[in-house]
mmCIF file of C-alpha atoms and ligand atoms in Angstrom:
data_model
loop_
_atom_site.group_PDB
_atom_site.id
_atom_site.type_symbol
_atom_site.label_atom_id
_atom_site.label_comp_id
_atom_site.label_asym_id
_atom_site.label_seq_id
_atom_site.Cartn_x
_atom_site.Cartn_y
_atom_site.Cartn_z
ATOM 1 C CA MET A 1 8.586 -43.078 33.742
ATOM 2 C CA THR A 2 7.752 -42.323 29.835
ATOM 3 C CA GLN A 3 8.365 -38.311 29.491
ATOM 4 C CA ALA A 4 7.161 -35.956 26.404
ATOM 5 C CA LYS A 5 8.722 -34.872 23.306
ATOM 6 C CA ILE A 6 9.557 -31.100 23.825
ATOM 7 C CA LEU A 7 8.986 -29.334 21.110
ATOM 8 C CA ASP A 8 11.891 -26.225 20.950
ATOM 9 C CA GLY A 9 9.630 -23.076 18.959
ATOM 10 C CA ASN A 10 12.792 -21.388 19.170
ATOM 11 C CA ALA A 11 14.100 -23.994 17.309
ATOM 12 C CA VAL A 12 11.517 -24.194 15.061
ATOM 13 C CA ALA A 13 11.356 -20.311 14.734
ATOM 14 C CA ALA A 14 14.833 -19.786 13.620
ATOM 15 C CA ASP A 15 14.291 -21.677 10.918
ATOM 16 C CA VAL A 16 11.470 -20.120 9.753
ATOM 17 C CA ARG A 17 13.881 -17.228 9.633
ATOM 18 C CA THR A 18 16.696 -18.850 7.475
ATOM 19 C CA LEU A 19 13.749 -19.141 5.637
ATOM 20 C CA LEU A 20 12.864 -15.685 5.691
ATOM 21 C CA THR A 21 15.745 -14.368 5.097
ATOM 22 C CA GLU A 22 16.387 -16.365 2.206
ATOM 23 C CA ARG A 23 13.553 -14.954 0.393
ATOM 24 C CA VAL A 24 14.191 -12.189 0.872
ATOM 25 C CA THR A 25 17.509 -12.149 -0.782
ATOM 26 C CA ALA A 26 16.725 -13.912 -3.356
ATOM 27 C CA LEU A 27 14.152 -11.116 -4.004
ATOM 28 C CA ARG A 28 16.180 -8.474 -3.792
ATOM 29 C CA GLU A 29 18.792 -9.120 -6.034
ATOM 30 C CA SER A 30 15.369 -9.655 -8.539
ATOM 31 C CA GLY A 31 15.410 -6.378 -7.823
ATOM 32 C CA GLY A 32 11.564 -7.244 -6.405
ATOM 33 C CA PRO A 33 10.437 -4.899 -3.428
ATOM 34 C CA ILE A 34 12.121 -4.593 -0.112
ATOM 35 C CA PRO A 35 9.791 -5.901 2.237
ATOM 36 C CA GLY A 36 8.678 -3.725 5.168
ATOM 37 C CA LEU A 37 6.630 -3.923 8.306
ATOM 38 C CA ALA A 38 5.643 -0.239 10.531
ATOM 39 C CA VAL A 39 5.100 -1.037 13.901
ATOM 40 C CA VAL A 40 3.487 1.129 15.875
ATOM 41 C CA LEU A 41 4.055 2.196 19.604
ATOM 42 C CA VAL A 42 1.567 4.406 21.858
ATOM 43 C CA GLY A 43 2.290 5.396 24.815
ATOM 44 C CA ASP A 44 5.031 3.890 27.569
ATOM 45 C CA ASP A 45 4.145 0.197 28.625
ATOM 46 C CA PRO A 46 7.144 -0.897 29.342
ATOM 47 C CA ALA A 47 6.734 -4.873 27.588
ATOM 48 C CA SER A 48 4.831 -2.550 24.565
ATOM 49 C CA GLN A 49 8.192 -1.510 23.477
ATOM 50 C CA VAL A 50 10.498 -4.683 24.304
ATOM 51 C CA TYR A 51 7.702 -6.020 21.953
ATOM 52 C CA VAL A 52 8.377 -3.102 19.452
ATOM 53 C CA ARG A 53 12.344 -3.547 19.740
ATOM 54 C CA ASN A 54 12.581 -7.281 19.107
ATOM 55 C CA LYS A 55 10.183 -7.262 16.214
ATOM 56 C CA ASN A 56 12.229 -4.442 14.766
ATOM 57 C CA ARG A 57 15.535 -5.642 15.237
ATOM 58 C CA ARG A 58 14.116 -8.978 14.034
ATOM 59 C CA ALA A 59 12.116 -7.804 10.791
ATOM 60 C CA GLN A 60 15.720 -6.062 9.975
ATOM 61 C CA GLU A 61 18.052 -8.913 10.185
ATOM 62 C CA VAL A 62 15.597 -10.669 7.399
ATOM 63 C CA GLY A 63 16.661 -8.110 5.300
ATOM 64 C CA MET A 64 13.256 -6.582 5.256
ATOM 65 C CA ALA A 65 13.094 -2.206 5.875
ATOM 66 C CA SER A 66 11.531 -1.472 9.341
ATOM 67 C CA PHE A 67 9.416 1.972 9.822
ATOM 68 C CA GLU A 68 8.909 2.452 14.075
ATOM 69 C CA TYR A 69 6.074 4.935 15.189
ATOM 70 C CA LEU A 70 7.099 5.375 18.460
ATOM 71 C CA LEU A 71 4.080 7.892 19.446
ATOM 72 C CA PRO A 72 3.165 9.335 23.250
ATOM 73 C CA ALA A 73 0.482 8.234 25.744
ATOM 74 C CA SER A 74 -1.843 11.999 24.587
ATOM 75 C CA THR A 75 -2.060 11.091 21.755
ATOM 76 C CA ALA A 76 -5.243 11.262 20.206
ATOM 77 C CA GLU A 77 -7.364 8.761 18.063
ATOM 78 C CA LEU A 78 -7.118 11.799 14.915
ATOM 79 C CA GLU A 79 -3.746 12.103 14.680
ATOM 80 C CA LEU A 80 -3.407 7.366 15.093
ATOM 81 C CA LEU A 81 -5.482 7.256 12.151
ATOM 82 C CA ALA A 82 -3.406 10.025 9.913
ATOM 83 C CA LEU A 83 -0.591 8.332 10.695
ATOM 84 C CA VAL A 84 -1.728 4.446 10.017
ATOM 85 C CA GLU A 85 -3.783 6.434 6.462
ATOM 86 C CA ARG A 86 -0.298 7.221 5.647
ATOM 87 C CA LEU A 87 0.837 4.278 5.647
ATOM 88 C CA ASN A 88 -1.915 2.737 4.321
ATOM 89 C CA LEU A 89 -1.279 4.634 1.163
ATOM 90 C CA ASP A 90 3.218 3.648 1.757
ATOM 91 C CA ARG A 91 4.346 1.636 -0.827
ATOM 92 C CA ALA A 92 8.039 0.970 0.958
ATOM 93 C CA VAL A 93 5.201 -0.670 3.841
ATOM 94 C CA HIS A 94 3.931 -3.262 3.369
ATOM 95 C CA GLY A 95 2.943 -4.205 6.960
ATOM 96 C CA ILE A 96 1.051 -1.999 9.574
ATOM 97 C CA LEU A 97 1.414 -4.077 12.967
ATOM 98 C CA VAL A 98 -0.983 -1.571 16.099
ATOM 99 C CA GLN A 99 1.075 -2.560 19.230
ATOM 100 C CA LEU A 100 -1.708 -3.425 21.933
ATOM 101 C CA PRO A 101 -2.415 -2.324 24.129
ATOM 102 C CA LEU A 102 -3.972 1.387 22.594
ATOM 103 C CA PRO A 103 -3.555 3.665 25.619
ATOM 104 C CA LYS A 104 -8.199 4.438 27.288
ATOM 105 C CA HIS A 105 -8.792 7.140 25.217
ATOM 106 C CA ILE A 106 -8.580 5.544 21.631
ATOM 107 C CA ASP A 107 -10.272 3.218 19.757
ATOM 108 C CA ALA A 108 -8.739 0.102 19.372
ATOM 109 C CA GLN A 109 -11.416 -2.022 17.202
ATOM 110 C CA LYS A 110 -11.862 1.156 15.711
ATOM 111 C CA VAL A 111 -7.922 1.688 14.908
ATOM 112 C CA LEU A 112 -7.373 -1.959 13.742
ATOM 113 C CA GLU A 113 -9.971 -1.920 11.650
ATOM 114 C CA SER A 114 -8.565 0.979 9.531
ATOM 115 C CA ILE A 115 -5.103 -0.644 8.452
ATOM 116 C CA HIS A 116 -5.925 -1.717 4.909
ATOM 117 C CA PRO A 117 -6.072 -5.545 4.671
ATOM 118 C CA ALA A 118 -3.806 -6.230 2.591
ATOM 119 C CA LYS A 119 -1.142 -5.076 5.405
ATOM 120 C CA ASP A 120 -2.175 -6.359 8.887
ATOM 121 C CA VAL A 121 -0.201 -8.655 9.546
ATOM 122 C CA ASP A 122 -1.502 -9.281 12.830
ATOM 123 C CA GLY A 123 -4.888 -10.231 10.764
ATOM 124 C CA PHE A 124 -7.188 -8.987 13.687
ATOM 125 C CA HIS A 125 -9.284 -6.618 10.489
ATOM 126 C CA PRO A 126 -13.029 -7.962 10.248
ATOM 127 C CA PHE A 127 -11.365 -8.936 6.774
ATOM 128 C CA ASN A 128 -9.106 -11.211 7.196
ATOM 129 C CA VAL A 129 -11.407 -12.906 10.489
ATOM 130 C CA GLY A 130 -14.244 -13.624 7.891
ATOM 131 C CA ARG A 131 -11.640 -15.121 4.631
ATOM 132 C CA LEU A 132 -10.233 -16.977 7.826
ATOM 133 C CA VAL A 133 -13.984 -18.209 8.292
ATOM 134 C CA THR A 134 -15.104 -18.603 5.330
ATOM 135 C CA GLY A 135 -11.519 -20.053 4.264
ATOM 136 C CA GLY A 136 -10.283 -17.325 1.768
ATOM 137 C CA LYS A 137 -7.488 -16.262 1.746
ATOM 138 C CA ALA A 138 -5.865 -14.511 4.855
ATOM 139 C CA GLN A 139 -3.830 -12.931 6.875
ATOM 140 C CA ILE A 140 -4.062 -15.427 9.385
ATOM 141 C CA PRO A 141 -2.587 -13.880 13.342
ATOM 142 C CA CYS A 142 0.868 -14.400 14.228
ATOM 143 C CA THR A 143 0.663 -16.881 17.658
ATOM 144 C CA PRO A 144 -2.091 -19.337 16.732
ATOM 145 C CA LEU A 145 -0.249 -18.982 12.768
ATOM 146 C CA GLY A 146 3.312 -20.360 15.162
ATOM 147 C CA CYS A 147 1.078 -23.111 17.543
ATOM 148 C CA LEU A 148 -0.491 -24.338 13.965
ATOM 149 C CA LEU A 149 3.211 -24.234 12.494
ATOM 150 C CA MET A 150 4.717 -26.355 15.213
ATOM 151 C CA LEU A 151 1.284 -28.474 15.648
ATOM 152 C CA LYS A 152 1.487 -30.273 12.033
ATOM 153 C CA ARG A 153 5.915 -30.150 12.403
ATOM 154 C CA HIS A 154 5.380 -32.594 15.238
ATOM 155 C CA LEU A 155 2.234 -34.528 13.605
ATOM 156 C CA GLY A 156 1.909 -33.867 10.091
ATOM 157 C CA SER A 157 -1.519 -34.590 9.274
ATOM 158 C CA LEU A 158 -3.967 -32.957 12.049
ATOM 159 C CA ALA A 159 -7.511 -34.460 10.082
ATOM 160 C CA GLY A 160 -8.975 -36.558 11.969
ATOM 161 C CA GLN A 161 -7.357 -35.338 15.848
ATOM 162 C CA ARG A 162 -9.020 -34.700 18.857
ATOM 163 C CA ALA A 163 -8.842 -31.392 19.035
ATOM 164 C CA ILE A 164 -9.199 -28.661 22.413
ATOM 165 C CA VAL A 165 -8.473 -24.715 22.432
ATOM 166 C CA LEU A 166 -9.264 -23.691 26.103
ATOM 167 C CA GLY A 167 -9.800 -19.819 25.778
ATOM 168 C CA ARG A 168 -11.813 -17.347 23.025
ATOM 169 C CA SER A 169 -10.084 -14.912 22.390
ATOM 170 C CA THR A 170 -10.492 -13.426 19.190
ATOM 171 C CA ILE A 171 -6.435 -13.192 19.400
ATOM 172 C CA VAL A 172 -5.282 -17.059 20.268
ATOM 173 C CA GLY A 173 -8.215 -18.888 21.031
ATOM 174 C CA LYS A 174 -11.097 -18.358 17.742
ATOM 175 C CA PRO A 175 -8.209 -18.272 15.486
ATOM 176 C CA MET A 176 -6.389 -21.060 16.992
ATOM 177 C CA ALA A 177 -9.827 -22.781 16.893
ATOM 178 C CA GLN A 178 -10.294 -22.344 12.167
ATOM 179 C CA LEU A 179 -6.990 -23.118 11.703
ATOM 180 C CA LEU A 180 -8.115 -26.863 13.423
ATOM 181 C CA LEU A 181 -11.058 -26.496 11.368
ATOM 182 C CA ARG A 182 -8.658 -26.622 8.267
ATOM 183 C CA GLU A 183 -7.834 -29.073 8.601
ATOM 184 C CA SER A 184 -10.116 -31.324 9.774
ATOM 185 C CA ALA A 185 -9.382 -31.490 13.477
ATOM 186 C CA THR A 186 -12.617 -32.331 15.583
ATOM 187 C CA VAL A 187 -12.432 -28.891 17.143
ATOM 188 C CA THR A 188 -14.258 -28.542 20.809
ATOM 189 C CA ILE A 189 -13.433 -24.816 21.781
ATOM 190 C CA ALA A 190 -14.006 -23.840 25.975
ATOM 191 C CA HIS A 191 -13.700 -21.058 27.945
ATOM 192 C CA SER A 192 -14.624 -20.299 31.539
ATOM 193 C CA LYS A 193 -17.813 -21.251 31.142
ATOM 194 C CA THR A 194 -17.321 -24.602 30.000
ATOM 195 C CA ARG A 195 -18.192 -27.511 32.359
ATOM 196 C CA ASP A 196 -15.795 -29.828 33.344
ATOM 197 C CA LEU A 197 -12.864 -28.657 31.620
ATOM 198 C CA ALA A 198 -10.683 -31.453 33.197
ATOM 199 C CA GLY A 199 -13.092 -34.270 31.449
ATOM 200 C CA GLU A 200 -13.001 -32.160 27.828
ATOM 201 C CA CYS A 201 -9.731 -31.956 27.567
ATOM 202 C CA ARG A 202 -8.792 -34.984 29.041
ATOM 203 C CA ARG A 203 -10.802 -36.735 25.789
ATOM 204 C CA ALA A 204 -8.559 -34.169 22.985
ATOM 205 C CA ASP A 205 -5.425 -35.536 21.090
ATOM 206 C CA ILE A 206 -4.282 -31.851 21.029
ATOM 207 C CA VAL A 207 -4.292 -29.563 23.645
ATOM 208 C CA VAL A 208 -3.849 -26.169 22.632
ATOM 209 C CA ALA A 209 -3.354 -23.333 25.920
ATOM 210 C CA ALA A 210 -4.487 -19.787 26.376
ATOM 211 C CA VAL A 211 -5.777 -19.476 28.660
ATOM 212 C CA GLY A 212 -3.304 -16.436 31.252
ATOM 213 C CA GLN A 213 -4.411 -19.098 33.732
ATOM 214 C CA PRO A 214 -0.755 -20.106 35.332
ATOM 215 C CA GLU A 215 -0.089 -24.251 34.921
ATOM 216 C CA MET A 216 -3.828 -24.189 34.977
ATOM 217 C CA VAL A 217 -4.251 -27.164 32.746
ATOM 218 C CA ARG A 218 -2.758 -30.543 35.522
ATOM 219 C CA GLY A 219 -1.228 -33.599 34.493
ATOM 220 C CA ASP A 220 -4.274 -35.718 34.169
ATOM 221 C CA TRP A 221 -5.959 -33.059 32.287
ATOM 222 C CA ILE A 222 -3.606 -34.896 29.335
ATOM 223 C CA ARG A 223 -5.046 -38.120 27.921
ATOM 224 C CA PRO A 224 -1.786 -40.214 27.517
ATOM 225 C CA GLY A 225 1.050 -39.432 24.094
ATOM 226 C CA ALA A 226 -1.238 -36.858 23.435
ATOM 227 C CA THR A 227 0.757 -32.716 22.187
ATOM 228 C CA VAL A 228 0.130 -30.512 24.101
ATOM 229 C CA ILE A 229 1.031 -26.441 23.200
ATOM 230 C CA ASP A 230 0.499 -24.350 25.589
ATOM 231 C CA VAL A 231 0.561 -20.455 24.560
ATOM 232 C CA GLY A 232 0.939 -18.754 28.218
ATOM 233 C CA ILE A 233 2.831 -15.884 29.432
ATOM 234 C CA ASN A 234 2.309 -15.717 33.564
ATOM 235 C CA ARG A 235 4.694 -13.833 36.085
ATOM 236 C CA VAL A 236 4.029 -15.595 39.166
ATOM 237 C CA PRO A 237 6.219 -15.881 42.410
ATOM 238 C CA ALA A 238 10.495 -17.957 41.939
ATOM 239 C CA ALA A 239 10.983 -19.386 44.940
ATOM 240 C CA GLU A 240 13.646 -16.911 45.970
ATOM 241 C CA ALA A 241 12.552 -13.843 47.921
ATOM 242 C CA GLY A 242 12.401 -10.693 44.810
ATOM 243 C CA LYS A 243 12.180 -12.882 42.227
ATOM 244 C CA THR A 244 9.926 -13.714 39.098
ATOM 245 C CA ARG A 245 9.135 -16.193 37.096
ATOM 246 C CA LEU A 246 7.399 -17.582 33.818
ATOM 247 C CA VAL A 247 4.814 -20.104 34.106
ATOM 248 C CA GLY A 248 3.013 -21.648 31.417
ATOM 249 C CA ASP A 249 -0.897 -22.537 31.465
ATOM 250 C CA VAL A 250 0.053 -25.981 31.762
ATOM 251 C CA ALA A 251 1.344 -27.071 35.059
ATOM 252 C CA PHE A 252 4.382 -28.667 32.508
ATOM 253 C CA ASP A 253 6.389 -31.140 35.570
ATOM 254 C CA GLU A 254 3.365 -32.537 35.696
ATOM 255 C CA ALA A 255 1.989 -32.857 31.396
ATOM 256 C CA VAL A 256 5.399 -33.108 30.525
ATOM 257 C CA ALA A 257 5.405 -36.650 32.063
ATOM 258 C CA VAL A 258 2.051 -38.222 30.520
ATOM 259 C CA ALA A 259 2.245 -35.587 27.169
ATOM 260 C CA GLY A 260 3.458 -36.934 23.386
ATOM 261 C CA ALA A 261 4.869 -33.646 22.908
ATOM 262 C CA ILE A 262 4.957 -30.220 24.713
ATOM 263 C CA THR A 263 6.118 -26.900 23.967
ATOM 264 C CA PRO A 264 7.606 -24.612 26.194
ATOM 265 C CA VAL A 265 7.456 -21.662 28.680
ATOM 266 C CA PRO A 266 9.735 -19.195 27.961
ATOM 267 C CA GLY A 267 10.447 -21.435 24.642
ATOM 268 C CA GLY A 268 8.034 -22.930 23.233
ATOM 269 C CA VAL A 269 4.742 -20.765 21.353
ATOM 270 C CA GLY A 270 6.944 -17.279 22.379
ATOM 271 C CA PRO A 271 8.941 -17.143 19.357
ATOM 272 C CA MET A 272 6.440 -17.696 16.910
ATOM 273 C CA THR A 273 5.136 -15.457 17.243
ATOM 274 C CA ILE A 274 7.480 -13.176 16.119
ATOM 275 C CA ALA A 275 8.932 -15.146 13.717
ATOM 276 C CA MET A 276 4.771 -15.745 12.183
ATOM 277 C CA LEU A 277 4.682 -11.605 12.071
ATOM 278 C CA LEU A 278 8.370 -11.495 9.396
ATOM 279 C CA HIS A 279 6.119 -14.512 7.125
ATOM 280 C CA ASN A 280 2.957 -11.964 7.479
ATOM 281 C CA ALA A 281 4.946 -9.081 6.320
ATOM 282 C CA LEU A 282 7.259 -11.174 2.977
ATOM 283 C CA GLU A 283 3.323 -12.331 2.175
ATOM 284 C CA ALA A 284 1.744 -8.941 1.968
ATOM 285 C CA CYS A 285 4.491 -7.684 0.383
ATOM 286 C CA CYS A 286 4.639 -11.150 -2.552
ATOM 287 C CA ARG A 287 0.533 -9.782 -2.966
ATOM 288 C CA GLN A 288 1.058 -6.655 -3.402
ATOM 289 C CA HIS A 289 3.057 -7.242 -5.785
ATOM 290 C CA ASP A 290 0.896 -10.188 -7.556
ATOM 291 C CA LEU A 291 3.875 -12.152 -6.190
ATOM 292 C CA PRO A 292 4.061 -15.648 -5.930
ATOM 293 C CA PHE A 293 4.515 -17.186 -2.123
ATOM 294 C CA GLU A 294 4.660 -20.085 -0.786
ATOM 295 C CA ASP A 295 3.244 -21.609 2.643
ATOM 296 C CA LEU A 296 4.657 -21.869 4.994
ATOM 297 C CA VAL A 297 2.108 -23.311 7.362
HETATM 298 P P1 NDP B 24 -7.805 -13.655 26.541
HETATM 299 O O1 NDP B 24 -7.823 -13.325 28.419
HETATM 300 O O2 NDP B 24 -7.925 -13.060 25.864
HETATM 301 O O3 NDP B 24 -8.805 -14.864 26.823
HETATM 302 C C1 NDP B 24 -8.523 -15.788 27.886
HETATM 303 C C2 NDP B 24 -9.789 -16.729 27.306
HETATM 304 O O4 NDP B 24 -9.480 -17.735 28.338
HETATM 305 C C3 NDP B 24 -11.242 -15.709 27.720
HETATM 306 O O5 NDP B 24 -11.897 -16.844 26.763
HETATM 307 C C4 NDP B 24 -11.713 -16.532 29.335
HETATM 308 O O6 NDP B 24 -12.886 -17.228 28.822
HETATM 309 C C5 NDP B 24 -10.913 -18.229 28.920
HETATM 310 N N1 NDP B 24 -10.505 -18.504 30.616
HETATM 311 C C6 NDP B 24 -9.872 -17.585 31.220
HETATM 312 N N2 NDP B 24 -9.355 -18.580 32.616
HETATM 313 C C7 NDP B 24 -10.570 -19.413 32.956
HETATM 314 C C8 NDP B 24 -10.958 -20.518 33.963
HETATM 315 N N3 NDP B 24 -10.472 -20.858 34.850
HETATM 316 N N4 NDP B 24 -11.443 -21.934 32.442
HETATM 317 C C9 NDP B 24 -11.628 -21.841 31.287
HETATM 318 N N5 NDP B 24 -11.596 -20.855 30.760
HETATM 319 C C10 NDP B 24 -10.694 -18.826 30.518
HETATM 320 O O7 NDP B 24 -5.757 -14.382 26.939
HETATM 321 P P2 NDP B 24 -5.924 -14.150 24.783
HETATM 322 O O8 NDP B 24 -5.797 -15.018 24.399
HETATM 323 O O9 NDP B 24 -4.706 -13.220 24.853
HETATM 324 O O10 NDP B 24 -3.478 -14.847 25.813
HETATM 325 C C11 NDP B 24 -3.582 -16.123 26.746
HETATM 326 C C12 NDP B 24 -3.078 -16.091 27.051
HETATM 327 O O11 NDP B 24 -1.893 -16.713 26.143
HETATM 328 C C13 NDP B 24 -1.879 -15.892 28.560
HETATM 329 O O12 NDP B 24 -1.424 -16.206 28.713
HETATM 330 C C14 NDP B 24 -1.136 -14.620 26.984
HETATM 331 O O13 NDP B 24 0.028 -13.750 27.998
HETATM 332 C C15 NDP B 24 -0.317 -15.464 26.611
HETATM 333 N N6 NDP B 24 0.221 -15.250 24.274
HETATM 334 C C16 NDP B 24 0.835 -15.729 24.302
HETATM 335 C C17 NDP B 24 1.193 -15.273 22.857
HETATM 336 C C18 NDP B 24 2.115 -15.805 22.335
HETATM 337 O O14 NDP B 24 3.286 -15.496 21.963
HETATM 338 N N7 NDP B 24 3.062 -16.681 23.059
HETATM 339 C C19 NDP B 24 0.842 -14.393 22.504
HETATM 340 C C20 NDP B 24 -0.991 -13.229 23.357
HETATM 341 C C21 NDP B 24 -1.473 -14.415 23.821
HETATM 342 P P3 NDP B 24 -13.794 -15.946 28.349
HETATM 343 O O15 NDP B 24 -13.760 -15.987 27.255
HETATM 344 O O16 NDP B 24 -15.031 -17.106 29.475
HETATM 345 O O17 NDP B 24 -13.525 -14.810 29.241
#
């Protein structure tokens, strides 16, 4: 039985960080700016705390300045907006990330739209969303950008490839579909109202699964030789009582026997998200200082 190539996100993310470290070092040694990333967390959600800590640690590892703002869950929307405004004006800060989800009393969209588009390293501001659609220079959401890098590293050109994106969220599905379109793939976007999801999937050379449904995509949904990118991160009960394990949106054990290449969970798309955040922070810094920036993707 053939076995798909495993696309190792840890390895690709490590390559990206090495390259970014070289570029940040070169920038500093030439008397240029030190890229600065500000991460804002409101509340004490344990998963968000881990993400924020990892983002700061990784930023420091590549030589960036990182600024952490940990605010209590009771923070008023106005206070948060005032902090974002201060960071917008701070010349040492080139990228601003407000960790989602925000407490219910805060309008997340309003906060995201208050970040200056040039510092919007998550790529969620309508200005950057619009630029992605219209083809201008944009900050691109980190997870889909990481998926695209993995796809291009494996396949080279995506032109003419039939791609399906399962999921239409603003964070993953929609920007992923736009990126694939930008690469001249023929793109289908599927969601919870799509009829015959399995049949749609079977036609695709590239499957990007971002539905948040554990192991929904079965092996017989995959066209033999297709490339499968599994964005899903789902915690499910493990065989051992009381324990849990992480699975993706794709039934890995089935799909690996059919696909040409596949990302595992964990160790696939997950590590790419922070690597691409650092990429976006360096890009933001270079653009704010009118310095050249060579895209990695
Ligand atoms: P959302 O819940 O925002 O969106 C899920 C999408 O999947 C929706 O468009 C929904 O359709 C669709 N969907 C849900 N159930 C089905 C179904 N049964 N059949 C077809 N479509 C379905 O999720 P996100 O996009 O934020 O995240 C998706 C997954 O990716 C999650 O597991 C999340 O944890 C993971 N993730 C991983 C990241 C990483 O770093 N690796 C980063 C971000 C997310 P509809 O619109 O019709 O409701």
